[in-house]
Amino acid sequence: MKTQMTAFAALLLAAGLMGGCSSGFQGTSSASSTPSSGSNDGQNGGGNTPDPIRNVDLKGYINGGNYDETQTFDFDRTRGELIVRIPLGMDPTVFIGTGSVSQLPGVTFYTTMNSDGNYHFVISIPVRYVLRGVTTLPSNRLPNGDPLPMMPAGELPSVAFTLNPKSSRKAYLYMGVDAIGLYIESEWMTCKAGTPLCLSLSFPIRNQAKSKVVGYFSLLPGKNGATGGVFISSIIPPEIARILDDYFL
């Protein structure tokens, strides 16, 4: 009976945060991007060798929960940018706007609301930061002190920034060599005194063919005075990292 109550509480928590239906990725899509000037219609240098960058697939979709099939990862081949998208549900405290991260030139973000009323946070990151890592930022865990979920090191170089000038809500961007994580605060996930639903939930993020797990989407309750939130993470496979390294660096 205790196990059944725990499972039921977990379902209630997920439904409370994620009140909308799944939605497609509305950011820049690698499927619509054209090759950079270094390629020639799928050929490398005008020869007959296929350009490997055209076969790079960094798309990722949440598998399970109310946001099943929502796209969270993509890659812009033209700009050489990783695109990470986090669904924030029907949260009226989210302000629509754009911004940039001063500590990481080239990193930009925006918040948006889909036609179904669901808010999303989208951030674009030059791939060089992930392929080489960032040495100018201190390594940190989650704001509540826990290790980063589903990340081997448990902590990575990170930077915190507000979503927009009108809000105190923070985002935390984590970047290591071939690894990336993003945490967005959410009061909906903060456990108040006496609240019984203080559980963590994680859903795998799979590639378009659903043949590989490419990351995880986690709902994390607040503790130790820290605000709860949502966390998304991914590790770039070595074979893809080598192609990106050769092409962009």
mmCIF file of C-alpha atoms in Angstrom:
data_model
loop_
_atom_site.group_PDB
_atom_site.id
_atom_site.type_symbol
_atom_site.label_atom_id
_atom_site.label_comp_id
_atom_site.label_asym_id
_atom_site.label_seq_id
_atom_site.Cartn_x
_atom_site.Cartn_y
_atom_site.Cartn_z
ATOM 1 C CA MET A 1 0.000 0.000 0.000
ATOM 2 C CA LYS A 2 2.862 2.375 0.829
ATOM 3 C CA THR A 3 4.406 1.732 -2.606
ATOM 4 C CA GLN A 4 1.055 2.461 -4.298
ATOM 5 C CA MET A 5 0.654 5.731 -2.372
ATOM 6 C CA THR A 6 4.195 6.799 -3.344
ATOM 7 C CA ALA A 7 3.539 6.091 -7.017
ATOM 8 C CA PHE A 8 0.222 7.966 -6.857
ATOM 9 C CA ALA A 9 1.918 10.957 -5.206
ATOM 10 C CA ALA A 10 4.534 11.015 -7.941
ATOM 11 C CA LEU A 11 1.846 11.120 -10.589
ATOM 12 C CA LEU A 12 0.110 13.984 -8.810
ATOM 13 C CA LEU A 13 3.361 15.949 -8.667
ATOM 14 C CA ALA A 14 4.029 15.502 -12.366
ATOM 15 C CA ALA A 15 0.498 16.543 -13.265
ATOM 16 C CA GLY A 16 0.718 19.644 -11.072
ATOM 17 C CA LEU A 17 3.818 21.001 -12.799
ATOM 18 C CA MET A 18 3.180 19.817 -16.315
ATOM 19 C CA GLY A 19 -0.372 20.905 -16.963
ATOM 20 C CA GLY A 20 -0.261 21.001 -20.753
ATOM 21 C CA CYS A 21 -0.073 18.691 -23.710
ATOM 22 C CA SER A 22 3.091 17.955 -25.664
ATOM 23 C CA SER A 23 4.243 20.436 -28.277
ATOM 24 C CA GLY A 24 6.726 20.510 -31.123
ATOM 25 C CA PHE A 25 10.056 22.293 -31.054
ATOM 26 C CA GLN A 26 9.586 25.826 -32.292
ATOM 27 C CA GLY A 27 13.205 26.953 -32.138
ATOM 28 C CA THR A 28 15.809 26.681 -34.881
ATOM 29 C CA SER A 29 15.717 23.205 -36.393
ATOM 30 C CA SER A 30 18.678 21.375 -37.854
ATOM 31 C CA ALA A 31 16.342 19.809 -40.383
ATOM 32 C CA SER A 32 15.709 23.214 -41.917
ATOM 33 C CA SER A 33 19.243 24.504 -41.558
ATOM 34 C CA THR A 34 21.537 24.589 -44.538
ATOM 35 C CA PRO A 35 25.168 23.460 -44.427
ATOM 36 C CA SER A 36 27.757 26.063 -43.534
ATOM 37 C CA SER A 37 29.954 27.670 -46.157
ATOM 38 C CA GLY A 38 32.499 24.924 -45.609
ATOM 39 C CA SER A 39 30.316 22.350 -47.361
ATOM 40 C CA ASN A 40 29.088 21.967 -50.916
ATOM 41 C CA ASP A 41 25.673 20.296 -51.260
ATOM 42 C CA GLY A 42 26.668 17.437 -48.998
ATOM 43 C CA GLN A 43 30.187 17.193 -50.427
ATOM 44 C CA ASN A 44 33.394 18.088 -48.635
ATOM 45 C CA GLY A 45 35.555 20.551 -50.560
ATOM 46 C CA GLY A 46 33.610 19.982 -53.777
ATOM 47 C CA GLY A 47 34.804 16.356 -54.043
ATOM 48 C CA ASN A 48 32.816 13.151 -53.874
ATOM 49 C CA THR A 49 33.249 12.491 -50.144
ATOM 50 C CA PRO A 50 29.988 12.936 -48.197
ATOM 51 C CA ASP A 51 30.116 15.693 -45.628
ATOM 52 C CA PRO A 52 29.703 13.956 -42.224
ATOM 53 C CA ILE A 53 28.150 17.045 -40.613
ATOM 54 C CA ARG A 54 24.958 16.414 -42.612
ATOM 55 C CA ASN A 55 24.475 13.120 -40.769
ATOM 56 C CA VAL A 56 24.863 14.587 -37.289
ATOM 57 C CA ASP A 57 21.610 14.130 -35.364
ATOM 58 C CA LEU A 58 21.378 15.870 -31.997
ATOM 59 C CA LYS A 59 17.604 15.976 -31.752
ATOM 60 C CA GLY A 60 16.081 14.797 -28.489
ATOM 61 C CA TYR A 61 12.494 14.190 -27.359
ATOM 62 C CA ILE A 62 11.088 13.600 -23.877
ATOM 63 C CA ASN A 63 9.871 10.031 -23.507
ATOM 64 C CA GLY A 64 7.023 9.799 -20.991
ATOM 65 C CA GLY A 65 4.938 12.083 -18.801
ATOM 66 C CA ASN A 66 2.671 14.907 -19.904
ATOM 67 C CA TYR A 67 5.370 16.255 -22.218
ATOM 68 C CA ASP A 68 5.907 12.996 -24.060
ATOM 69 C CA GLU A 69 7.310 13.661 -27.567
ATOM 70 C CA THR A 70 8.233 17.300 -26.798
ATOM 71 C CA GLN A 71 11.510 18.171 -28.508
ATOM 72 C CA THR A 72 14.157 19.435 -26.106
ATOM 73 C CA PHE A 73 17.451 19.267 -28.052
ATOM 74 C CA ASP A 74 18.465 20.348 -31.535
ATOM 75 C CA PHE A 75 21.537 21.572 -33.414
ATOM 76 C CA ASP A 76 21.881 24.461 -35.856
ATOM 77 C CA ARG A 77 24.515 23.378 -38.389
ATOM 78 C CA THR A 78 24.752 26.806 -39.974
ATOM 79 C CA ARG A 79 25.496 28.691 -36.766
ATOM 80 C CA GLY A 80 27.223 25.851 -34.946
ATOM 81 C CA GLU A 81 24.879 26.135 -31.944
ATOM 82 C CA LEU A 82 23.302 23.621 -29.615
ATOM 83 C CA ILE A 83 19.676 24.463 -28.819
ATOM 84 C CA VAL A 84 18.136 23.382 -25.523
ATOM 85 C CA ARG A 85 14.440 23.788 -24.765
ATOM 86 C CA ILE A 86 12.729 23.268 -21.383
ATOM 87 C CA PRO A 87 8.926 23.122 -21.050
ATOM 88 C CA LEU A 88 7.725 25.077 -18.005
ATOM 89 C CA GLY A 89 4.027 24.244 -18.107
ATOM 90 C CA MET A 90 1.195 26.757 -17.767
ATOM 91 C CA ASP A 91 3.101 28.877 -15.277
ATOM 92 C CA PRO A 92 1.696 32.436 -15.217
ATOM 93 C CA THR A 93 4.826 33.748 -13.486
ATOM 94 C CA VAL A 94 6.913 33.262 -16.645
ATOM 95 C CA PHE A 95 7.614 36.522 -18.486
ATOM 96 C CA ILE A 96 8.062 36.503 -22.258
ATOM 97 C CA GLY A 97 11.393 38.003 -23.252
ATOM 98 C CA THR A 98 14.942 37.534 -24.555
ATOM 99 C CA GLY A 99 18.404 37.832 -23.086
ATOM 100 C CA SER A 100 22.041 36.809 -23.177
ATOM 101 C CA VAL A 101 24.648 35.487 -20.732
ATOM 102 C CA SER A 102 27.388 38.083 -20.272
ATOM 103 C CA GLN A 103 29.923 35.556 -18.950
ATOM 104 C CA LEU A 104 29.562 33.459 -22.115
ATOM 105 C CA PRO A 105 29.555 35.623 -25.276
ATOM 106 C CA GLY A 106 27.285 34.178 -27.942
ATOM 107 C CA VAL A 107 24.935 32.385 -25.532
ATOM 108 C CA THR A 108 21.399 33.742 -26.018
ATOM 109 C CA PHE A 109 17.980 32.715 -24.723
ATOM 110 C CA TYR A 110 14.301 33.547 -24.857
ATOM 111 C CA THR A 111 11.037 32.544 -23.221
ATOM 112 C CA THR A 112 7.927 31.851 -25.259
ATOM 113 C CA MET A 113 4.373 30.581 -24.919
ATOM 114 C CA ASN A 114 2.861 28.095 -27.358
ATOM 115 C CA SER A 115 -0.688 28.324 -28.653
ATOM 116 C CA ASP A 116 -1.740 25.691 -26.096
ATOM 117 C CA GLY A 117 -0.720 27.987 -23.220
ATOM 118 C CA ASN A 118 2.491 26.187 -22.282
ATOM 119 C CA TYR A 119 5.609 28.235 -21.585
ATOM 120 C CA HIS A 120 9.077 27.234 -22.757
ATOM 121 C CA PHE A 121 12.609 28.431 -22.107
ATOM 122 C CA VAL A 122 14.979 28.119 -25.087
ATOM 123 C CA ILE A 123 18.744 28.702 -25.013
ATOM 124 C CA SER A 124 21.278 28.621 -27.892
ATOM 125 C CA ILE A 125 24.875 27.721 -27.043
ATOM 126 C CA PRO A 126 27.892 27.905 -29.402
ATOM 127 C CA VAL A 127 29.154 24.353 -29.667
ATOM 128 C CA ARG A 128 32.730 25.399 -28.835
ATOM 129 C CA TYR A 129 31.769 25.841 -25.174
ATOM 130 C CA VAL A 130 30.654 22.233 -24.907
ATOM 131 C CA LEU A 131 33.366 20.621 -27.048
ATOM 132 C CA ARG A 132 36.200 22.345 -25.185
ATOM 133 C CA GLY A 133 34.533 22.902 -21.846
ATOM 134 C CA VAL A 134 34.593 26.132 -19.853
ATOM 135 C CA THR A 135 37.533 26.870 -17.542
ATOM 136 C CA THR A 136 36.476 30.392 -16.531
ATOM 137 C CA LEU A 137 33.516 29.289 -14.403
ATOM 138 C CA PRO A 138 33.471 27.527 -11.017
ATOM 139 C CA SER A 139 32.135 23.987 -10.789
ATOM 140 C CA ASN A 140 28.860 23.575 -8.905
ATOM 141 C CA ARG A 141 26.133 21.101 -8.060
ATOM 142 C CA LEU A 142 22.413 21.848 -8.070
ATOM 143 C CA PRO A 143 21.358 24.947 -6.087
ATOM 144 C CA ASN A 144 20.121 22.640 -3.292
ATOM 145 C CA GLY A 145 23.547 20.990 -3.010
ATOM 146 C CA ASP A 146 22.653 17.672 -4.649
ATOM 147 C CA PRO A 147 24.786 16.202 -7.468
ATOM 148 C CA LEU A 148 23.595 16.941 -11.001
ATOM 149 C CA PRO A 149 21.100 14.196 -11.953
ATOM 150 C CA MET A 150 22.237 11.656 -14.523
ATOM 151 C CA MET A 151 25.621 13.391 -14.959
ATOM 152 C CA PRO A 152 28.723 11.255 -14.247
ATOM 153 C CA ALA A 153 30.754 13.997 -12.543
ATOM 154 C CA GLY A 154 27.901 15.226 -10.345
ATOM 155 C CA GLU A 155 29.058 18.826 -10.828
ATOM 156 C CA LEU A 156 30.161 20.993 -13.753
ATOM 157 C CA PRO A 157 31.316 24.564 -14.422
ATOM 158 C CA SER A 158 28.187 26.682 -14.199
ATOM 159 C CA VAL A 159 26.745 30.181 -14.413
ATOM 160 C CA ALA A 160 23.479 31.511 -12.964
ATOM 161 C CA PHE A 161 21.390 34.250 -14.549
ATOM 162 C CA THR A 162 17.843 35.622 -14.305
ATOM 163 C CA LEU A 163 15.319 34.807 -17.011
ATOM 164 C CA ASN A 164 14.541 38.501 -17.494
ATOM 165 C CA PRO A 165 14.809 41.828 -15.634
ATOM 166 C CA LYS A 166 11.214 41.592 -14.401
ATOM 167 C CA SER A 167 11.710 38.306 -12.581
ATOM 168 C CA SER A 168 13.972 36.977 -9.846
ATOM 169 C CA ARG A 169 13.663 33.454 -11.258
ATOM 170 C CA LYS A 170 17.071 32.022 -12.102
ATOM 171 C CA ALA A 171 18.440 29.617 -14.657
ATOM 172 C CA TYR A 172 21.638 27.654 -14.084
ATOM 173 C CA LEU A 173 23.667 26.549 -17.106
ATOM 174 C CA TYR A 174 26.174 23.711 -16.603
ATOM 175 C CA MET A 175 28.809 22.858 -19.209
ATOM 176 C CA GLY A 176 31.581 20.281 -19.272
ATOM 177 C CA VAL A 177 33.478 18.605 -22.080
ATOM 178 C CA ASP A 178 30.735 17.057 -24.267
ATOM 179 C CA ALA A 179 28.199 17.517 -21.460
ATOM 180 C CA ILE A 180 25.486 20.099 -20.851
ATOM 181 C CA GLY A 181 22.839 20.693 -18.200
ATOM 182 C CA LEU A 182 20.228 23.372 -17.572
ATOM 183 C CA TYR A 183 18.220 23.999 -14.391
ATOM 184 C CA ILE A 184 15.257 26.398 -14.232
ATOM 185 C CA GLU A 185 13.755 27.392 -10.888
ATOM 186 C CA SER A 186 10.030 26.794 -10.396
ATOM 187 C CA GLU A 187 8.000 27.683 -7.308
ATOM 188 C CA TRP A 188 5.612 24.897 -8.295
ATOM 189 C CA MET A 189 8.334 22.402 -7.421
ATOM 190 C CA THR A 190 9.252 23.971 -4.079
ATOM 191 C CA CYS A 191 8.088 21.884 -1.125
ATOM 192 C CA LYS A 192 6.272 23.974 1.456
ATOM 193 C CA ALA A 193 6.116 23.038 5.123
ATOM 194 C CA GLY A 194 3.858 20.032 5.565
ATOM 195 C CA THR A 195 3.680 19.283 1.838
ATOM 196 C CA PRO A 196 3.708 15.475 1.318
ATOM 197 C CA LEU A 197 4.577 15.536 -2.421
ATOM 198 C CA CYS A 198 8.331 16.123 -2.242
ATOM 199 C CA LEU A 199 9.473 13.637 -4.864
ATOM 200 C CA SER A 200 11.915 13.647 -7.769
ATOM 201 C CA LEU A 201 10.886 12.347 -11.185
ATOM 202 C CA SER A 202 13.025 11.764 -14.286
ATOM 203 C CA PHE A 203 12.097 10.928 -17.869
ATOM 204 C CA PRO A 204 14.547 9.779 -20.555
ATOM 205 C CA ILE A 205 15.127 11.918 -23.629
ATOM 206 C CA ARG A 206 15.491 9.804 -26.764
ATOM 207 C CA ASN A 207 16.605 10.463 -30.316
ATOM 208 C CA GLN A 208 14.049 10.783 -33.098
ATOM 209 C CA ALA A 209 14.147 7.054 -33.856
ATOM 210 C CA LYS A 210 13.735 6.305 -30.117
ATOM 211 C CA SER A 211 16.691 3.956 -30.402
ATOM 212 C CA LYS A 212 19.018 5.812 -27.995
ATOM 213 C CA VAL A 213 18.734 7.724 -24.729
ATOM 214 C CA VAL A 214 20.439 11.088 -25.310
ATOM 215 C CA GLY A 215 19.583 12.799 -22.026
ATOM 216 C CA TYR A 216 17.127 13.187 -19.167
ATOM 217 C CA PHE A 217 14.359 15.580 -18.104
ATOM 218 C CA SER A 218 13.924 15.776 -14.319
ATOM 219 C CA LEU A 219 11.469 17.395 -11.898
ATOM 220 C CA LEU A 220 13.296 18.276 -8.687
ATOM 221 C CA PRO A 221 11.707 19.512 -5.428
ATOM 222 C CA GLY A 222 13.398 22.316 -3.544
ATOM 223 C CA LYS A 223 15.200 21.687 -0.287
ATOM 224 C CA ASN A 224 17.851 23.216 1.965
ATOM 225 C CA GLY A 225 16.294 26.610 1.296
ATOM 226 C CA ALA A 226 16.706 26.298 -2.492
ATOM 227 C CA THR A 227 13.846 26.661 -4.956
ATOM 228 C CA GLY A 228 12.744 23.507 -6.769
ATOM 229 C CA GLY A 229 12.818 23.322 -10.523
ATOM 230 C CA VAL A 230 13.261 21.381 -13.735
ATOM 231 C CA PHE A 231 16.583 20.030 -14.979
ATOM 232 C CA ILE A 232 17.584 18.809 -18.416
ATOM 233 C CA SER A 233 20.882 17.158 -19.329
ATOM 234 C CA SER A 234 22.667 15.498 -22.219
ATOM 235 C CA ILE A 235 26.071 14.054 -23.071
ATOM 236 C CA ILE A 236 27.255 14.265 -26.685
ATOM 237 C CA PRO A 237 28.401 10.845 -27.975
ATOM 238 C CA PRO A 238 32.159 10.685 -28.715
ATOM 239 C CA GLU A 239 31.675 9.910 -32.411
ATOM 240 C CA ILE A 240 29.490 13.000 -32.871
ATOM 241 C CA ALA A 241 31.802 15.159 -30.754
ATOM 242 C CA ARG A 242 34.702 14.262 -33.062
ATOM 243 C CA ILE A 243 32.747 15.354 -36.149
ATOM 244 C CA LEU A 244 31.707 18.637 -34.525
ATOM 245 C CA ASP A 245 35.259 19.242 -33.366
ATOM 246 C CA ASP A 246 36.708 18.736 -36.851
ATOM 247 C CA TYR A 247 34.025 20.833 -38.512
ATOM 248 C CA PHE A 248 33.709 23.819 -36.180
ATOM 249 C CA LEU A 249 37.011 23.975 -34.295
#
